[in-house]
Short mmCIF file of C-alpha atoms in Angstrom, two decimals:
data_model
loop_
_atom_site.label_atom_id
_atom_site.label_comp_id
_atom_site.label_asym_id
_atom_site.label_seq_id
_atom_site.Cartn_x
_atom_site.Cartn_y
_atom_site.Cartn_z
CA ASP A 1 32.49 -34.77 55.48
CA VAL A 2 33.64 -37.44 53.12
CA LYS A 3 35.59 -36.02 50.26
CA VAL A 4 36.17 -37.78 46.99
CA THR A 5 38.22 -35.74 44.58
CA GLN A 6 39.05 -36.35 40.95
CA SER A 7 42.12 -34.93 39.27
CA SER A 8 40.31 -33.04 36.49
CA ARG A 9 36.79 -31.82 35.80
CA TYR A 10 37.38 -31.60 32.06
CA LEU A 11 39.96 -33.36 29.92
CA VAL A 12 40.59 -33.36 26.17
CA LYS A 13 42.87 -36.01 24.68
CA ARG A 14 43.73 -37.32 21.25
CA THR A 15 43.09 -40.80 19.91
CA GLY A 16 45.88 -43.16 20.90
CA GLU A 17 47.06 -41.17 23.92
CA LYS A 18 47.50 -42.82 27.30
CA VAL A 19 45.13 -41.20 29.80
CA PHE A 20 45.26 -41.28 33.59
CA LEU A 21 42.26 -40.38 35.71
CA GLU A 22 43.02 -40.06 39.40
CA CYS A 23 40.65 -40.37 42.32
CA VAL A 24 41.44 -39.72 45.99
CA GLN A 25 39.23 -40.25 49.04
CA ASP A 26 39.94 -39.08 52.57
CA MET A 27 37.76 -41.37 54.70
CA ASP A 28 39.85 -44.53 54.80
CA HIS A 29 37.26 -46.43 52.75
CA GLU A 30 38.06 -49.96 51.71
CA ASN A 31 36.08 -49.90 48.48
CA MET A 32 36.59 -47.72 45.44
CA PHE A 33 34.81 -47.72 42.10
CA TRP A 34 35.07 -46.30 38.61
CA TYR A 35 31.93 -45.75 36.53
CA ARG A 36 31.24 -44.18 33.21
CA GLN A 37 28.01 -42.36 32.53
CA ASP A 38 26.54 -41.92 29.07
CA PRO A 39 23.17 -40.51 28.00
CA GLY A 40 20.54 -43.23 27.92
CA LEU A 41 22.88 -45.85 29.42
CA GLY A 42 22.98 -44.75 33.04
CA LEU A 43 25.97 -45.64 35.20
CA ARG A 44 28.11 -48.56 34.11
CA LEU A 45 30.75 -50.06 36.38
CA ILE A 46 34.20 -50.28 34.83
CA TYR A 47 36.37 -51.58 37.70
CA PHE A 48 36.28 -51.69 41.46
CA SER A 49 38.69 -52.43 44.27
CA TYR A 50 38.12 -53.88 47.73
CA ASP A 51 41.58 -53.20 49.04
CA VAL A 52 45.04 -52.02 48.14
CA LYS A 53 46.44 -53.80 45.10
CA MET A 54 43.13 -55.59 44.57
CA LYS A 55 40.95 -55.00 41.54
CA GLU A 56 37.90 -56.59 40.05
CA LYS A 57 36.36 -56.15 36.61
CA GLY A 58 33.00 -54.51 36.40
CA ASP A 59 30.55 -54.65 33.53
CA ILE A 60 32.64 -52.86 30.89
CA PRO A 61 36.38 -53.26 31.61
CA GLU A 62 37.53 -53.51 28.00
CA GLY A 63 39.97 -50.77 27.05
CA TYR A 64 40.60 -49.79 30.68
CA SER A 65 42.94 -50.77 33.50
CA VAL A 66 43.22 -49.60 37.09
CA SER A 67 45.80 -49.19 39.80
CA ARG A 68 45.43 -49.03 43.55
CA GLU A 69 48.83 -48.73 45.20
CA LYS A 70 47.54 -46.79 48.21
CA LYS A 71 44.24 -47.15 50.04
CA GLU A 72 43.14 -43.59 49.35
CA ARG A 73 43.95 -43.49 45.64
CA PHE A 74 42.37 -45.34 42.72
CA SER A 75 43.53 -44.61 39.20
CA LEU A 76 41.77 -45.39 35.94
CA ILE A 77 44.01 -45.81 32.90
CA LEU A 78 43.05 -45.69 29.26
CA GLU A 79 46.01 -47.36 27.58
CA SER A 80 45.17 -46.03 24.12
CA ALA A 81 42.25 -43.64 24.14
CA SER A 82 39.58 -44.00 21.50
CA THR A 83 36.69 -41.73 20.53
CA ASN A 84 34.15 -44.20 21.97
CA GLN A 85 35.68 -43.56 25.39
CA THR A 86 34.41 -39.99 25.35
CA SER A 87 32.23 -39.93 28.44
CA MET A 88 31.70 -38.70 31.99
CA TYR A 89 33.80 -40.73 34.43
CA LEU A 90 32.71 -40.96 38.03
CA CYS A 91 34.75 -42.25 40.94
CA ALA A 92 33.13 -43.43 44.17
CA SER A 93 34.22 -44.89 47.49
CA SER A 94 32.42 -46.72 50.26
CA SER A 95 32.94 -48.58 53.49
CA ARG A 96 31.71 -52.18 53.15
CA VAL A 97 28.07 -52.10 52.00
CA ASP A 98 27.33 -48.58 53.20
CA GLU A 99 26.46 -45.84 50.76
CA GLN A 100 28.84 -44.82 48.00
CA PHE A 101 30.28 -41.32 47.99
CA PHE A 102 30.94 -39.84 44.57
CA GLY A 103 33.47 -37.43 43.21
CA PRO A 104 32.43 -34.52 40.94
CA GLY A 105 33.22 -36.43 37.77
CA THR A 106 35.66 -35.98 34.89
CA ARG A 107 34.25 -35.19 31.49
CA LEU A 108 36.69 -36.73 29.01
CA THR A 109 36.63 -35.90 25.33
CA VAL A 110 38.76 -37.96 22.96
CA LEU A 111 39.33 -36.33 19.58
CA GLY B 1 21.16 -61.17 39.32
CA ASP B 2 20.14 -58.07 41.23
CA SER B 3 18.44 -55.27 39.34
CA VAL B 4 16.72 -51.92 39.82
CA THR B 5 13.89 -50.64 37.66
CA GLN B 6 12.70 -47.06 37.73
CA MET B 7 10.59 -44.85 35.51
CA GLU B 8 12.95 -43.25 33.06
CA GLY B 9 11.12 -40.04 32.36
CA PRO B 10 11.69 -37.31 31.64
CA VAL B 11 9.23 -36.07 34.20
CA THR B 12 8.09 -32.48 33.88
CA LEU B 13 6.13 -30.84 36.69
CA SER B 14 5.03 -27.37 37.67
CA GLU B 15 6.40 -25.84 40.85
CA GLU B 16 4.55 -27.02 44.00
CA ALA B 17 3.27 -30.17 42.29
CA PHE B 18 3.45 -33.58 43.97
CA LEU B 19 6.27 -35.86 42.83
CA THR B 20 6.43 -39.64 42.72
CA ILE B 21 9.25 -41.55 41.04
CA ASN B 22 8.68 -45.29 41.13
CA CYS B 23 11.48 -47.73 41.90
CA THR B 24 11.30 -51.51 42.20
CA TYR B 25 14.10 -53.96 42.74
CA THR B 26 15.07 -57.61 42.67
CA ALA B 27 17.76 -58.88 45.02
CA THR B 28 19.14 -62.20 46.16
CA GLY B 29 19.84 -61.02 49.67
CA TYR B 30 18.47 -58.33 51.97
CA PRO B 31 19.60 -55.09 50.38
CA SER B 32 19.98 -51.54 51.56
CA LEU B 33 18.18 -49.06 49.31
CA PHE B 34 19.23 -45.58 48.24
CA TRP B 35 18.15 -42.56 46.25
CA TYR B 36 20.87 -40.44 44.71
CA VAL B 37 20.48 -37.07 42.99
CA GLN B 38 22.69 -35.63 40.26
CA TYR B 39 22.53 -31.93 39.49
CA PRO B 40 23.74 -30.74 36.06
CA GLY B 41 27.49 -31.14 35.59
CA GLU B 42 28.04 -32.75 38.99
CA GLY B 43 28.59 -36.16 40.52
CA LEU B 44 25.93 -38.11 42.40
CA GLN B 45 24.92 -37.12 45.92
CA LEU B 46 23.15 -39.36 48.39
CA LEU B 47 19.61 -38.06 48.93
CA LEU B 48 18.27 -40.67 51.35
CA LYS B 49 18.58 -44.32 52.31
CA ALA B 50 16.84 -47.16 54.13
CA THR B 51 18.47 -50.31 55.41
CA LYS B 52 15.56 -52.53 56.47
CA ALA B 53 11.92 -53.19 55.73
CA ASP B 54 9.46 -50.41 56.65
CA ASP B 55 12.29 -47.92 57.21
CA LYS B 56 11.52 -44.47 55.85
CA GLY B 57 14.38 -42.40 54.54
CA SER B 58 13.86 -38.64 54.32
CA ASN B 59 15.85 -35.55 53.39
CA LYS B 60 15.10 -32.08 51.97
CA GLY B 61 11.36 -32.86 51.86
CA PHE B 62 11.87 -36.10 49.92
CA GLU B 63 10.74 -39.42 51.39
CA ALA B 64 10.91 -43.08 50.44
CA THR B 65 9.75 -46.17 52.36
CA TYR B 66 11.40 -49.60 52.07
CA ARG B 67 8.55 -51.97 51.12
CA LYS B 68 9.78 -55.53 51.19
CA GLU B 69 6.41 -57.04 50.29
CA THR B 70 6.24 -55.10 47.04
CA THR B 71 10.06 -54.81 46.57
CA SER B 72 9.67 -51.08 46.09
CA PHE B 73 11.28 -47.83 47.22
CA HIS B 74 9.30 -45.04 45.60
CA LEU B 75 10.53 -41.46 45.96
CA GLU B 76 7.98 -38.77 46.89
CA LYS B 77 7.92 -35.06 47.57
CA GLY B 78 4.83 -33.09 48.43
CA SER B 79 5.77 -29.82 46.72
CA VAL B 80 8.63 -29.64 44.23
CA GLN B 81 10.72 -26.56 43.53
CA VAL B 82 12.60 -25.44 40.44
CA SER B 83 15.83 -26.24 42.31
CA ASP B 84 14.80 -29.93 42.47
CA SER B 85 15.39 -30.24 38.73
CA ALA B 86 17.98 -33.01 38.44
CA VAL B 87 18.42 -36.69 37.62
CA TYR B 88 17.38 -39.13 40.35
CA PHE B 89 18.86 -42.62 40.67
CA CYS B 90 17.47 -45.48 42.71
CA ALA B 91 20.12 -47.96 43.87
CA LEU B 92 20.63 -51.00 46.03
CA SER B 93 23.52 -52.57 47.87
CA ASP B 94 23.11 -56.27 48.48
CA PRO B 95 25.43 -58.12 50.90
CA GLY B 96 24.53 -61.31 49.06
CA TYR B 97 25.74 -59.82 45.79
CA GLY B 98 29.23 -58.81 46.64
CA GLN B 99 30.01 -55.26 47.56
CA ASN B 100 28.71 -53.66 44.43
CA PHE B 101 25.93 -51.23 43.99
CA VAL B 102 23.25 -51.68 41.39
CA PHE B 103 21.84 -48.44 39.98
CA GLY B 104 18.64 -47.81 38.11
CA PRO B 105 18.80 -45.94 34.79
CA GLY B 106 17.95 -42.57 36.36
CA THR B 107 14.89 -40.33 36.03
CA ARG B 108 15.29 -36.78 34.77
CA LEU B 109 13.02 -34.32 36.56
CA SER B 110 12.33 -30.84 35.24
CA VAL B 111 10.35 -28.44 37.39
CA LEU B 112 8.90 -25.41 35.65
CA PRO B 113 8.18 -22.12 37.45
#
Protein backbone atom coordinates (compact mmCIF):
# COMPACT_ATOMS: atom_id res chain seq x y z
CA ASP A 1 0.00 0.00 0.00
CA VAL A 2 1.11 3.50 -0.76
CA LYS A 3 1.87 5.42 2.35
CA VAL A 4 1.99 9.17 2.56
CA THR A 5 2.82 10.42 6.02
CA GLN A 6 2.81 13.92 7.43
CA SER A 7 4.92 14.95 10.38
CA SER A 8 2.07 16.19 12.60
CA ARG A 9 -1.70 15.79 12.74
CA TYR A 10 -2.15 18.94 14.81
CA LEU A 11 0.14 21.93 15.18
CA VAL A 12 -0.23 25.20 17.08
CA LYS A 13 2.16 28.06 16.31
CA ARG A 14 2.40 31.75 17.06
CA THR A 15 2.29 34.59 14.57
CA GLY A 16 5.71 35.24 13.09
CA GLU A 17 7.12 31.77 13.77
CA LYS A 18 8.78 29.76 11.03
CA VAL A 19 6.82 26.56 10.46
CA PHE A 20 7.92 23.37 8.73
CA LEU A 21 5.44 20.78 7.52
CA GLU A 22 7.02 17.54 6.38
CA CYS A 23 5.62 14.95 4.01
CA VAL A 24 7.14 11.57 3.16
CA GLN A 25 5.98 8.99 0.61
CA ASP A 26 7.27 5.46 0.23
CA MET A 27 6.32 4.57 -3.36
CA ASP A 28 9.05 6.30 -5.32
CA HIS A 29 6.55 8.75 -6.83
CA GLU A 30 7.87 11.52 -9.03
CA ASN A 31 5.18 14.04 -8.18
CA MET A 32 4.36 15.58 -4.83
CA PHE A 33 1.83 18.26 -3.92
CA TRP A 34 0.85 20.55 -1.09
CA TYR A 35 -2.76 21.73 -0.74
CA ARG A 36 -4.63 23.70 1.83
CA GLN A 37 -8.26 23.02 2.56
CA ASP A 38 -10.62 25.60 4.00
CA PRO A 39 -14.39 25.45 4.53
CA GLY A 40 -16.22 26.63 1.43
CA LEU A 41 -13.03 26.91 -0.63
CA GLY A 42 -12.27 23.26 -1.32
CA LEU A 43 -8.70 22.18 -2.04
CA ARG A 44 -6.28 24.82 -3.25
CA LEU A 45 -2.88 23.92 -4.64
CA ILE A 46 0.02 25.72 -2.97
CA TYR A 47 3.09 24.14 -4.61
CA PHE A 48 4.00 20.98 -6.43
CA SER A 49 7.14 19.21 -7.51
CA TYR A 50 7.84 16.91 -10.46
CA ASP A 51 11.25 15.81 -9.33
CA VAL A 52 13.99 16.34 -6.80
CA LYS A 53 14.95 20.00 -6.44
CA MET A 54 12.13 21.01 -8.79
CA LYS A 55 9.18 23.07 -7.65
CA GLU A 56 6.32 24.84 -9.32
CA LYS A 57 3.89 27.40 -7.91
CA GLY A 58 0.30 26.40 -7.58
CA ASP A 59 -2.69 28.66 -7.22
CA ILE A 60 -1.84 30.23 -3.85
CA PRO A 61 1.94 30.21 -3.26
CA GLU A 62 2.16 33.55 -1.46
CA GLY A 63 3.55 33.22 2.05
CA TYR A 64 4.84 29.69 1.44
CA SER A 65 7.98 28.02 0.13
CA VAL A 66 8.88 24.38 -0.42
CA SER A 67 11.90 22.12 -0.45
CA ARG A 68 12.47 18.80 -2.12
CA GLU A 69 16.01 17.59 -1.49
CA LYS A 70 15.11 13.89 -1.67
CA LYS A 71 12.57 12.16 -3.88
CA GLU A 72 10.51 10.83 -0.99
CA ARG A 73 10.30 14.04 1.03
CA PHE A 74 8.51 17.31 0.28
CA SER A 75 8.52 20.08 2.87
CA LEU A 76 6.24 23.07 3.10
CA ILE A 77 7.65 26.12 4.87
CA LEU A 78 5.80 29.07 6.29
CA GLU A 79 8.54 31.67 6.65
CA SER A 80 6.55 33.87 9.03
CA ALA A 81 3.25 32.33 10.03
CA SER A 82 0.16 34.49 10.03
CA THR A 83 -3.33 33.88 11.38
CA ASN A 84 -4.76 33.62 7.84
CA GLN A 85 -2.60 30.54 7.34
CA THR A 86 -4.65 28.63 9.90
CA SER A 87 -5.92 25.72 7.83
CA MET A 88 -5.81 22.01 7.07
CA TYR A 89 -2.73 21.17 4.99
CA LEU A 90 -2.78 18.10 2.81
CA CYS A 91 0.18 16.47 1.11
CA ALA A 92 -0.23 14.14 -1.86
CA SER A 93 1.99 12.15 -4.20
CA SER A 94 1.44 10.52 -7.57
CA SER A 95 3.20 8.76 -10.39
CA ARG A 96 2.81 10.74 -13.63
CA VAL A 97 -0.90 11.31 -14.25
CA ASP A 98 -2.13 8.42 -12.13
CA GLU A 99 -4.22 9.03 -9.05
CA GLN A 100 -2.95 11.12 -6.17
CA PHE A 101 -2.43 9.50 -2.78
CA PHE A 102 -3.03 11.74 0.20
CA GLY A 103 -1.58 11.95 3.66
CA PRO A 104 -3.82 12.31 6.74
CA GLY A 105 -3.44 16.07 6.86
CA THR A 106 -2.00 18.56 9.34
CA ARG A 107 -4.38 20.92 11.05
CA LEU A 108 -2.36 24.08 11.70
CA THR A 109 -3.55 26.80 14.03
CA VAL A 110 -1.67 30.10 14.10
CA LEU A 111 -2.39 32.21 17.16
CA GLY B 1 -8.47 26.03 -18.35
CA ASP B 2 -9.67 22.72 -16.99
CA SER B 3 -12.41 22.74 -14.38
CA VAL B 4 -14.71 20.45 -12.39
CA THR B 5 -18.21 21.36 -11.31
CA GLN B 6 -20.16 19.35 -8.77
CA MET B 7 -23.23 19.91 -6.65
CA GLU B 8 -22.03 21.44 -3.43
CA GLY B 9 -24.68 20.21 -1.06
CA PRO B 10 -24.98 19.51 1.72
CA VAL B 11 -26.93 16.43 0.77
CA THR B 12 -28.93 14.77 3.51
CA LEU B 13 -30.43 11.33 2.95
CA SER B 14 -32.04 8.61 5.01
CA GLU B 15 -30.30 5.26 5.31
CA GLU B 16 -30.95 2.97 2.30
CA ALA B 17 -31.84 5.90 0.03
CA PHE B 18 -30.43 6.21 -3.50
CA LEU B 19 -27.54 8.63 -3.93
CA THR B 20 -26.52 10.67 -6.96
CA ILE B 21 -23.86 13.37 -6.85
CA ASN B 22 -23.48 15.13 -10.17
CA CYS B 23 -20.08 16.00 -11.61
CA THR B 24 -19.27 17.64 -14.94
CA TYR B 25 -15.92 18.71 -16.28
CA THR B 26 -14.16 20.73 -18.95
CA ALA B 27 -10.75 19.64 -20.16
CA THR B 28 -8.37 20.50 -22.96
CA GLY B 29 -7.10 16.97 -23.34
CA TYR B 30 -8.43 13.49 -22.60
CA PRO B 31 -8.55 13.32 -18.82
CA SER B 32 -8.74 10.55 -16.28
CA LEU B 33 -11.59 11.03 -13.82
CA PHE B 34 -11.71 10.30 -10.10
CA TRP B 35 -13.95 10.36 -7.07
CA TYR B 36 -12.29 10.88 -3.71
CA VAL B 37 -13.90 10.60 -0.27
CA GLN B 38 -12.87 12.44 2.89
CA TYR B 39 -14.09 11.20 6.25
CA PRO B 40 -14.11 13.65 9.17
CA GLY B 41 -10.63 14.65 10.30
CA GLU B 42 -8.86 12.62 7.63
CA GLY B 43 -7.15 13.10 4.29
CA LEU B 44 -8.69 12.20 0.94
CA GLN B 45 -8.97 8.59 -0.16
CA LEU B 46 -9.47 7.42 -3.72
CA LEU B 47 -12.96 5.93 -4.06
CA LEU B 48 -12.98 5.04 -7.75
CA LYS B 49 -11.58 6.11 -11.11
CA ALA B 50 -12.07 5.81 -14.86
CA THR B 51 -9.46 6.48 -17.50
CA LYS B 52 -11.39 6.40 -20.79
CA ALA B 53 -14.84 6.99 -22.21
CA ASP B 54 -17.56 4.53 -21.15
CA ASP B 55 -15.36 3.08 -18.39
CA LYS B 56 -17.25 2.42 -15.18
CA GLY B 57 -15.39 2.79 -11.92
CA SER B 58 -16.83 1.01 -8.89
CA ASN B 59 -15.94 0.45 -5.24
CA LYS B 60 -17.83 -0.18 -1.98
CA GLY B 61 -21.18 -0.08 -3.82
CA PHE B 62 -20.43 3.28 -5.46
CA GLU B 63 -20.32 3.59 -9.24
CA ALA B 64 -19.53 6.27 -11.80
CA THR B 65 -19.39 6.08 -15.61
CA TYR B 66 -17.11 8.24 -17.76
CA ARG B 67 -19.46 9.96 -20.24
CA LYS B 68 -17.44 11.83 -22.82
CA GLU B 69 -20.47 13.02 -24.79
CA THR B 70 -21.92 14.79 -21.77
CA THR B 71 -18.54 15.45 -20.05
CA SER B 72 -19.91 13.93 -16.87
CA PHE B 73 -18.88 11.47 -14.15
CA HIS B 74 -21.82 11.25 -11.77
CA LEU B 75 -21.42 9.25 -8.56
CA GLU B 76 -24.21 6.82 -7.60
CA LYS B 77 -24.97 4.35 -4.86
CA GLY B 78 -28.12 2.29 -4.64
CA SER B 79 -28.45 2.19 -0.85
CA VAL B 80 -26.45 4.53 1.37
CA GLN B 81 -25.40 3.79 4.94
CA VAL B 82 -24.69 6.06 7.88
CA SER B 83 -21.00 5.20 7.46
CA ASP B 84 -21.05 6.82 3.99
CA SER B 85 -21.38 10.25 5.61
CA ALA B 86 -18.36 12.17 4.31
CA VAL B 87 -17.29 14.79 1.78
CA TYR B 88 -16.99 13.58 -1.82
CA PHE B 89 -14.69 15.23 -4.36
CA CYS B 90 -14.79 14.79 -8.11
CA ALA B 91 -11.42 15.34 -9.81
CA LEU B 92 -9.67 15.08 -13.13
CA SER B 93 -6.12 14.61 -14.30
CA ASP B 94 -5.46 15.92 -17.77
CA PRO B 95 -2.23 15.03 -19.62
CA GLY B 96 -2.79 18.13 -21.74
CA TYR B 97 -2.84 20.30 -18.62
CA GLY B 98 0.41 19.42 -17.01
CA GLN B 99 0.52 16.91 -14.22
CA ASN B 100 -1.87 18.65 -11.92
CA PHE B 101 -5.16 17.50 -10.64
CA VAL B 102 -8.24 19.67 -10.73
CA PHE B 103 -10.69 19.09 -7.89
CA GLY B 104 -14.31 20.03 -7.59
CA PRO B 105 -15.46 21.93 -4.48
CA GLY B 106 -16.66 18.80 -2.68
CA THR B 107 -20.13 17.62 -1.70
CA ARG B 108 -20.93 16.94 1.94
CA LEU B 109 -23.19 13.92 2.42
CA SER B 110 -25.00 13.22 5.66
CA VAL B 111 -26.87 9.95 6.03
CA LEU B 112 -29.40 9.75 8.84
CA PRO B 113 -30.39 6.47 10.51
